[in-house]
XYZ file of C-alpha atoms in Angstrom:
215
model
C 0.040 0.161 0.013
C 1.432 3.213 -0.764
C 0.309 6.139 1.187
C 0.777 9.827 -0.126
C 0.354 12.866 2.005
C 0.032 16.249 0.582
C 1.086 18.940 3.041
C -0.804 22.410 2.590
C 1.717 25.420 3.214
C 0.739 27.502 5.948
C -0.137 31.211 5.844
C 1.009 34.408 7.726
C -0.608 37.537 9.115
C 1.567 40.299 9.683
C 1.274 44.075 10.435
C 1.972 46.654 13.130
C 0.250 47.904 16.332
C 0.233 51.616 16.889
C -0.673 53.954 19.699
C -3.154 56.659 19.267
C -0.581 59.270 18.053
C 0.597 56.671 15.349
C 3.614 55.572 17.323
C 4.481 51.802 17.402
C 3.662 49.987 20.508
C 6.188 47.218 21.544
C 5.279 44.286 23.684
C 1.618 44.103 22.620
C 0.050 40.486 22.772
C -1.575 39.944 19.317
C -3.852 36.910 18.552
C -5.020 35.065 15.631
C -8.487 33.471 16.357
C -10.650 31.207 14.536
C -14.497 30.259 15.141
C -14.527 26.768 16.676
C -17.282 24.729 18.314
C -16.896 23.853 21.837
C -19.646 21.717 23.863
C -21.905 22.597 20.685
C -21.347 26.306 21.110
C -19.602 28.551 18.890
C -16.370 30.108 20.476
C -13.168 31.932 19.430
C -10.048 29.579 19.575
C -6.562 31.027 19.498
C -4.570 29.586 16.748
C -1.364 31.658 16.798
C -0.009 34.343 19.175
C 2.753 36.939 18.847
C 4.351 39.848 20.539
C 5.174 43.296 18.810
C 8.895 44.113 18.746
C 10.182 47.639 19.288
C 8.887 48.816 15.853
C 5.248 47.583 16.920
C 5.454 44.730 14.351
C 3.950 41.247 14.824
C 3.967 38.180 12.612
C 1.332 35.521 13.136
C 2.779 32.502 11.234
C 1.743 28.623 10.918
C -1.868 29.464 9.877
C -3.834 26.823 8.260
C -5.969 28.257 5.440
C -9.129 30.110 6.605
C -10.822 33.030 8.046
C -9.140 34.771 11.206
C -9.985 37.401 13.633
C -6.749 39.318 14.917
C -6.958 40.748 18.583
C -4.546 43.033 20.267
C -4.119 43.631 23.926
C -1.521 45.932 25.839
C -1.218 45.753 29.786
C 2.190 47.197 30.121
C 0.737 50.729 30.491
C 1.727 53.725 32.809
C 3.819 51.569 35.154
C 7.027 53.519 35.372
C 7.889 57.028 36.043
C 10.504 59.317 34.406
C 13.247 57.672 36.455
C 12.038 54.086 35.692
C 10.746 53.432 38.868
C 7.517 51.298 39.386
C 4.272 53.562 40.050
C 1.717 51.854 41.877
C -1.972 52.139 41.069
C -2.758 53.848 44.087
C -0.297 56.680 43.042
C -1.908 57.408 39.636
C -4.640 59.888 39.942
C -6.410 58.675 36.695
C -4.796 55.496 35.523
C -5.295 54.603 31.779
C -4.884 51.799 29.761
C -5.462 50.508 26.350
C -8.744 48.709 25.327
C -8.510 45.380 23.835
C -8.930 45.813 20.077
C -9.765 43.927 17.085
C -9.082 44.471 13.497
C -9.676 46.891 11.961
C -9.782 48.857 14.866
C -12.890 48.178 17.093
C -13.229 47.225 20.849
C -16.633 45.521 20.058
C -15.719 41.826 19.018
C -19.079 41.540 17.097
C -17.716 44.468 14.805
C -14.509 42.617 14.034
C -13.626 41.781 10.352
C -12.465 38.481 9.432
C -9.202 38.076 7.384
C -8.811 35.419 4.759
C -5.595 33.477 4.615
C -5.088 31.194 1.604
C -2.458 28.418 1.419
C 1.027 29.699 1.550
C -0.098 33.394 1.673
C 1.189 36.275 3.688
C -1.304 38.808 4.486
C 0.565 41.850 5.469
C 0.202 45.532 6.487
C -2.654 44.755 8.934
C -2.403 47.850 11.258
C -4.376 48.664 14.343
C -4.512 51.724 16.358
C -4.906 51.101 20.173
C -7.505 53.412 22.066
C -6.649 54.650 25.661
C -9.488 54.142 28.112
C -9.637 54.572 31.824
C -9.151 51.681 33.871
C -10.265 50.470 37.072
C -9.826 48.016 40.035
C -12.290 45.457 41.376
C -11.619 44.501 44.903
C -13.407 42.328 47.226
C -13.572 39.352 49.736
C -14.762 35.859 49.553
C -16.093 33.851 52.552
C -18.089 31.056 53.286
C -21.709 32.256 54.237
C -22.454 29.568 56.769
C -19.030 29.614 58.583
C -17.823 32.921 57.456
C -14.536 31.541 57.100
C -12.351 33.456 54.384
C -12.256 31.221 50.948
C -8.567 30.933 50.935
C -7.456 29.122 47.617
C -10.707 30.137 45.768
C -10.285 31.433 42.079
C -12.029 34.436 41.032
C -12.917 35.096 37.179
C -14.053 38.470 35.820
C -15.798 37.392 32.569
C -17.139 40.162 30.063
C -20.701 39.287 29.087
C -20.219 40.283 25.476
C -16.861 38.583 24.897
C -17.634 35.243 27.052
C -17.119 33.114 24.163
C -13.345 34.023 24.278
C -11.414 33.033 27.215
C -8.569 35.311 26.803
C -10.973 38.148 27.710
C -11.278 36.863 31.432
C -9.209 38.313 34.321
C -8.548 35.828 36.936
C -7.156 35.844 40.522
C -6.120 33.187 42.913
C -7.024 34.097 46.630
C -3.885 33.594 48.709
C -4.572 36.246 51.445
C -5.726 34.752 54.891
C -8.560 37.331 54.837
C -9.902 36.030 51.388
C -9.496 39.410 49.696
C -8.626 39.634 46.074
C -8.163 42.555 43.612
C -8.199 42.731 39.847
C -6.431 45.428 38.081
C -6.624 46.915 34.641
C -10.327 46.274 34.205
C -11.688 48.215 31.361
C -15.453 49.642 31.480
C -17.870 46.876 30.510
C -20.456 44.584 31.837
C -19.074 41.610 33.604
C -19.886 38.426 35.306
C -18.012 37.974 38.446
C -17.422 34.420 39.100
C -15.892 32.407 42.383
C -14.961 28.765 42.327
C -13.987 27.202 45.755
C -13.252 23.704 46.669
C -13.053 23.233 50.438
C -13.276 20.204 52.535
C -14.354 17.834 49.745
C -17.010 20.357 48.820
C -17.351 22.547 45.591
C -18.756 25.903 45.889
C -19.712 28.275 42.836
C -20.984 31.810 43.132
C -21.753 34.465 40.350
C -23.147 37.873 40.211
C -23.042 40.571 37.554
C -20.955 43.675 37.547
C -20.906 47.050 35.859
C -17.717 48.663 35.624
C -18.265 52.345 34.169
C -16.881 55.658 33.758
């Protein structure tokens, strides 16, 4: 029996990420996303990931032929002073960050445009401008309602309601402090679901509530 395998050359998506002034942004995480089905529901799966260089350039390679959505997120914002020292969030009067963007330049995942990649094709010059927004912190405590004991070891998730189909949009914190406190930083204005998962003394606990973070 003679077996023959025909390999399909992979494609590439490349471009630049720029700030609001048109200057290149380094260290931006860029993702190539593709619609997939998980548990019978449509979701966005990450097919490739890259980080921009000092010129703001990125290159997503190894892509099978298909339609992709490109997203960019930049979390290294406003953390260092003029002398290079770390600036805490408490010392920032009006902290700002960059909203997560989808090609061609929208913060709404529903308005993102798909990019078609053919076998062996490099789709270049895919540029996006990042948009600065005011960011917030979400703080709280988690405890057992019956015993009132702090829920140390619990996991806290902040899931955007409009983007819950994409796991990269979540913020996560592990409760390590003895008082069960948590803090989620760099939260952009949106509607969220705040979820807590805790496994304690052989029992699983789950709690959810809606949360609106606004300007």
